[in-house]
XYZ file of C-alpha atoms in Angstrom:
390
model
C 94.908 -21.378 56.837
C 91.933 -21.372 54.650
C 91.789 -17.631 53.329
C 88.864 -15.955 51.421
C 90.027 -12.775 49.806
C 88.117 -10.406 47.330
C 89.189 -8.456 44.526
C 86.405 -6.750 42.412
C 88.482 -6.908 39.145
C 91.869 -8.915 39.182
C 93.512 -7.002 36.272
C 96.640 -5.524 35.248
C 94.942 -2.734 33.822
C 94.108 -1.260 37.210
C 96.968 -0.582 39.373
C 99.177 -1.432 42.373
C 96.344 -2.543 44.444
C 95.446 -5.371 42.214
C 99.126 -6.233 41.819
C 99.800 -6.560 45.341
C 96.909 -8.810 46.155
C 97.907 -11.091 43.240
C 101.278 -11.453 44.784
C 99.780 -11.777 48.200
C 97.317 -14.596 47.316
C 99.941 -16.547 45.008
C 102.461 -16.158 47.674
C 100.296 -17.554 50.473
C 99.111 -20.464 48.096
C 102.729 -21.274 47.393
C 103.363 -21.299 51.233
C 100.633 -24.072 51.613
C 97.616 -22.019 52.580
C 94.295 -22.673 51.007
C 93.284 -19.401 49.076
C 90.058 -18.569 47.456
C 89.600 -15.376 45.643
C 86.214 -13.919 45.088
C 85.890 -11.465 42.108
C 83.033 -9.491 40.374
C 84.727 -8.995 36.933
C 86.957 -11.383 35.420
C 90.414 -9.962 34.446
C 93.807 -11.309 33.003
C 95.134 -11.885 36.773
C 92.666 -14.953 37.069
C 94.957 -17.058 34.996
C 97.845 -16.268 37.030
C 95.817 -17.018 40.387
C 94.941 -20.313 38.860
C 98.597 -21.245 37.929
C 99.635 -20.684 41.602
C 96.830 -22.796 43.136
C 94.406 -19.976 43.948
C 90.747 -21.048 43.824
C 88.384 -18.472 42.413
C 84.714 -17.852 42.652
C 82.630 -15.096 40.847
C 80.158 -13.135 42.766
C 77.838 -10.293 41.888
C 77.547 -7.094 44.044
C 79.842 -6.494 46.924
C 78.508 -3.133 47.710
C 75.063 -1.624 48.099
C 74.766 1.155 45.457
C 72.472 3.881 46.057
C 71.402 4.517 42.523
C 70.408 0.790 42.059
C 69.711 -0.296 45.719
C 67.001 -2.962 45.147
C 69.225 -4.743 42.331
C 72.456 -4.257 44.375
C 70.994 -5.436 47.615
C 69.880 -8.759 45.939
C 73.056 -9.314 44.237
C 74.793 -8.485 47.604
C 72.728 -11.185 49.275
C 73.569 -13.736 46.585
C 77.164 -13.165 46.624
C 77.163 -13.502 50.477
C 75.466 -16.768 50.129
C 78.001 -17.906 47.538
C 80.907 -16.828 49.660
C 79.779 -18.508 52.985
C 79.752 -21.866 51.237
C 83.557 -21.620 50.967
C 85.521 -23.152 53.818
C 87.519 -20.287 55.499
C 89.399 -19.401 58.711
C 89.641 -15.821 57.892
C 88.303 -13.245 55.321
C 90.370 -10.552 53.859
C 89.252 -7.481 52.035
C 91.633 -5.651 49.561
C 90.011 -2.105 50.258
C 87.898 -0.605 52.922
C 84.901 -0.051 50.390
C 84.162 -3.657 50.587
C 84.354 -3.980 54.423
C 80.518 -4.445 54.839
C 80.489 -7.529 52.537
C 83.691 -8.882 54.328
C 81.988 -8.286 57.709
C 78.876 -10.175 56.666
C 80.754 -13.198 55.430
C 83.103 -13.275 58.392
C 80.302 -12.903 60.979
C 78.350 -15.702 59.328
C 81.488 -17.948 59.526
C 82.375 -16.668 63.028
C 85.892 -16.029 61.597
C 88.130 -12.923 61.739
C 87.888 -10.220 59.216
C 91.169 -8.525 58.090
C 91.080 -5.370 55.774
C 93.938 -3.847 53.850
C 94.399 -0.090 54.007
C 95.837 0.920 50.800
C 94.473 4.486 50.549
C 94.193 7.233 52.906
C 90.702 7.531 54.783
C 87.918 9.364 53.149
C 86.841 12.718 54.553
C 83.238 11.759 55.063
C 82.791 7.946 55.029
C 79.337 6.844 54.143
C 77.229 4.748 56.484
C 77.821 1.604 54.794
C 81.661 1.944 54.971
C 81.418 2.837 58.648
C 79.270 -0.287 59.374
C 81.715 -2.413 57.621
C 84.879 -0.959 59.117
C 83.453 -1.380 62.591
C 83.452 -5.081 62.178
C 87.128 -5.418 61.126
C 89.113 -7.383 63.549
C 92.654 -6.276 62.228
C 93.910 -3.699 59.674
C 96.943 -4.125 57.672
C 98.225 -0.714 56.273
C 100.541 -0.348 53.316
C 102.855 2.213 54.826
C 103.226 4.120 58.303
C 101.556 7.371 56.838
C 98.476 5.303 55.907
C 98.646 3.652 59.257
C 98.846 6.869 61.103
C 96.086 8.646 59.129
C 93.702 5.713 59.839
C 94.613 5.389 63.478
C 93.441 9.065 63.920
C 90.199 8.502 61.505
C 89.387 5.399 63.545
C 90.557 6.900 66.918
C 92.588 3.775 67.610
C 96.268 3.288 68.766
C 98.638 3.263 65.894
C 100.206 0.089 66.981
C 96.833 -1.799 66.724
C 97.268 -1.378 62.936
C 99.835 -3.722 61.192
C 102.160 -2.128 58.724
C 103.182 -4.330 55.959
C 105.050 -2.579 53.022
C 104.072 -3.729 49.325
C 106.602 -5.942 47.725
C 107.745 -6.639 44.189
C 109.559 -9.419 42.507
C 112.978 -8.250 42.308
C 113.955 -11.027 40.021
C 111.593 -9.783 37.412
C 112.215 -6.064 37.933
C 115.941 -5.674 37.818
C 118.612 -3.534 35.769
C 118.794 -4.370 32.080
C 121.984 -5.328 30.343
C 120.957 -4.391 26.729
C 119.329 -0.913 27.483
C 120.677 0.518 24.240
C 118.680 -1.986 22.156
C 115.385 -1.371 23.866
C 115.890 2.333 23.498
C 116.542 2.269 20.018
C 112.922 0.573 19.424
C 111.538 3.725 20.811
C 113.770 6.112 18.898
C 116.293 6.938 21.753
C 119.923 7.006 21.362
C 122.599 6.713 23.873
C 122.899 10.485 24.194
C 119.080 10.867 24.536
C 118.056 11.783 28.232
C 115.015 9.578 28.715
C 112.455 10.089 31.471
C 109.793 7.615 32.073
C 106.490 7.417 33.596
C 104.412 4.245 34.226
C 101.041 4.383 35.720
C 97.503 5.731 35.477
C 96.919 8.618 33.341
C 94.728 10.486 35.833
C 94.442 13.994 37.277
C 95.907 12.992 40.782
C 99.132 11.902 39.005
C 99.967 15.597 38.244
C 101.438 14.722 34.938
C 100.898 18.363 33.875
C 103.509 19.442 36.534
C 105.760 16.691 35.321
C 105.565 17.854 31.778
C 106.262 21.555 32.965
C 109.386 20.462 35.065
C 110.697 18.312 32.087
C 110.386 21.432 29.841
C 112.044 23.569 32.370
C 115.187 21.541 32.029
C 115.995 23.110 28.619
C 117.426 19.928 27.074
C 117.796 20.259 23.372
C 114.898 18.388 21.431
C 117.340 16.013 19.851
C 118.550 14.766 23.424
C 115.379 14.489 25.034
C 112.511 11.894 25.139
C 109.610 11.480 27.604
C 108.025 8.127 27.810
C 104.477 7.983 29.279
C 103.135 4.359 29.652
C 99.720 3.696 30.887
C 96.019 4.480 30.204
C 93.283 6.787 31.907
C 91.275 5.169 34.304
C 89.457 7.566 36.801
C 87.419 9.576 34.457
C 83.719 10.190 33.870
C 83.611 8.787 30.373
C 85.947 7.361 27.520
C 85.606 10.755 25.920
C 86.570 12.559 29.245
C 89.687 10.255 29.405
C 90.671 10.690 25.627
C 90.326 14.480 26.169
C 92.392 14.489 29.234
C 95.300 12.722 27.488
C 94.997 15.061 24.404
C 95.201 17.961 26.890
C 98.595 16.558 28.068
C 99.639 16.438 24.556
C 98.484 19.951 24.018
C 100.383 21.165 27.126
C 103.736 19.544 25.821
C 103.413 21.234 22.481
C 102.666 24.535 24.123
C 106.025 24.187 26.210
C 107.951 23.149 22.912
C 108.353 19.534 23.708
C 105.388 18.079 22.012
C 107.691 16.033 19.734
C 109.673 14.539 22.585
C 106.675 13.229 24.592
C 105.472 9.818 23.537
C 102.121 8.470 24.929
C 102.717 4.607 24.691
C 99.463 3.521 26.080
C 99.329 0.215 28.360
C 102.315 -1.708 28.099
C 103.490 -5.382 29.292
C 107.161 -4.413 29.258
C 107.180 -1.788 31.996
C 110.391 -3.336 33.596
C 112.262 -2.958 30.457
C 110.776 0.683 29.818
C 111.949 1.683 33.354
C 115.296 -0.072 33.205
C 115.985 1.554 29.865
C 115.203 5.071 31.021
C 117.781 7.514 32.597
C 115.107 8.649 35.142
C 111.657 8.030 36.292
C 109.079 10.448 37.497
C 106.117 10.462 40.125
C 104.434 13.749 40.522
C 101.265 12.403 42.323
C 99.481 14.572 44.862
C 99.607 11.718 47.497
C 101.168 8.228 47.348
C 99.791 5.866 50.142
C 102.733 3.828 49.221
C 104.345 4.353 45.810
C 104.817 1.028 44.148
C 106.088 2.939 40.979
C 108.852 4.110 43.258
C 110.190 0.819 44.081
C 109.508 -0.605 40.580
C 112.011 2.109 39.256
C 114.636 1.729 41.869
C 114.402 -1.974 41.445
C 115.116 -1.560 37.687
C 118.237 0.577 38.525
C 116.696 3.905 37.687
C 116.420 6.986 39.795
C 112.986 8.206 40.313
C 112.253 11.926 40.897
C 109.207 11.705 43.257
C 106.997 13.962 45.222
C 108.115 13.600 48.771
C 104.541 13.058 50.234
C 102.724 10.099 51.572
C 105.125 7.185 51.940
C 107.565 8.335 49.417
C 110.000 9.349 52.014
C 109.579 5.816 53.849
C 110.949 4.527 50.625
C 113.482 7.054 49.630
C 115.911 6.732 52.518
C 119.529 6.951 52.840
C 121.319 7.949 49.600
C 118.068 7.914 47.794
C 116.326 10.655 50.050
C 117.754 13.253 47.624
C 115.360 12.024 44.804
C 112.371 13.261 46.717
C 110.992 16.931 46.257
C 108.314 19.235 47.370
C 105.518 19.713 44.891
C 105.193 23.195 45.907
C 108.728 23.855 44.811
C 109.000 22.494 41.383
C 112.546 23.888 40.868
C 113.640 21.163 43.175
C 112.422 18.580 40.656
C 113.974 20.242 37.895
C 117.326 20.099 39.780
C 117.084 16.438 40.625
C 116.293 15.593 37.053
C 119.449 17.457 36.230
C 121.521 15.296 38.687
C 120.021 12.294 36.851
C 121.697 13.307 33.723
C 124.810 11.322 33.075
C 124.343 9.394 36.239
C 124.984 5.971 34.841
C 128.427 7.189 33.600
C 129.440 9.107 36.669
C 128.147 6.567 39.076
C 128.101 3.120 37.538
C 127.230 1.457 40.685
C 123.879 3.334 41.433
C 121.746 0.630 39.638
C 123.006 -2.136 41.673
C 122.629 -0.122 44.985
C 119.241 1.026 44.009
C 118.142 -2.773 43.090
C 119.617 -4.035 46.387
C 117.659 -1.239 48.484
C 114.461 -2.661 47.022
C 115.404 -6.325 47.398
C 116.226 -5.802 51.173
C 113.220 -3.703 52.154
C 110.417 -4.266 49.740
C 110.519 -7.712 48.276
C 107.558 -9.874 47.583
C 108.606 -12.600 50.007
C 108.890 -10.025 53.038
C 105.423 -8.526 52.008
C 103.915 -12.361 52.003
C 105.654 -13.142 55.434
C 104.391 -10.189 56.957
C 100.845 -10.600 55.901
C 101.039 -14.228 56.980
C 102.145 -13.225 60.483
C 99.261 -10.953 60.739
C 96.784 -13.523 59.349
C 98.183 -16.131 61.654
C 97.935 -13.998 64.765
C 94.138 -13.466 64.105
C 93.233 -17.026 63.280
C 95.250 -18.127 66.445
C 93.329 -15.709 68.504
C 90.054 -16.861 66.994
C 90.794 -20.325 67.820
C 91.786 -19.538 71.398
C 88.491 -17.682 71.917
C 86.501 -20.475 70.362
C 88.110 -23.106 72.612
C 87.602 -20.817 75.645
C 83.873 -20.614 74.739
C 83.639 -24.332 74.592
C 85.182 -24.881 77.985
């Protein structure tokens, strides 16, 4: 297949959405497909795309912006003209926001349009999004909860939306042998109870409630450490972002754990960070999938996670006990307590957690699922084309 995909900013600084498309495109390229990635802003993932044989092309505007309509409309048109020069059997959009651009490119090439659904549907989609979504031939949802929400929003049967769970590289993300050495680099000893968070530092991640739950544990200060890795992304300005991080630090200080909470910034060693921790945390309001959940488990670390969205689709079997109700914060406190000393009392937990992810949420399974969905649409399109030519 010749696939044209779009990612506005292919960068590791964004989040799971960009990671997933990187693994999708590189995986499909390695399986022999011709993949071209369109992008608006260059990011550090471009090098990894190129190394896997993915072609790239820079475009301008992929959305009509009300505040700069004439300029964005002209950039949109130029981007479409650039994209339609690329040989393609299928067009894939990584988010519903870009569906109008994808619809235009797909329609002009008479090829199918596939759109990933990685977020829950907006309450009031704008006309541009509605026009774009109306031209999608196939949706791929990142979880059953996302599928069901979009099926209701689009008034379509749920079984018309494919579900392909995100996957991760379980060779890269796995339990660590020398945990003690890494912990010492961040000032934690073998006796320290370490809780890690890795992700965006944005309000919907509910880091305030996480800090409150940790403080409620009552662990002595010399035996507690909280590692918060990541950077603010969704804020009105750099000043607002910095102010939000400062408010988290002030909250921790007011609860008596200011010295135990470390803001580590963006890290390139998240897998080591997670593997070295005793527990990870995810208190987000809603997780359409929850990549952080499978990353922690793959590293052999239990994750105390709000059981909304797709969390309970991931935390099944013995791992279901790690999910809590955000309206009952005492549940999170008790789950944190159950993680204390877990590596000593249940030394096989790390291997079982890693195996759970390897069996259910691997990159290979994700790429195979997406490939099947794509091939079904390309095959259907070929059949329709042949029928028209008879």
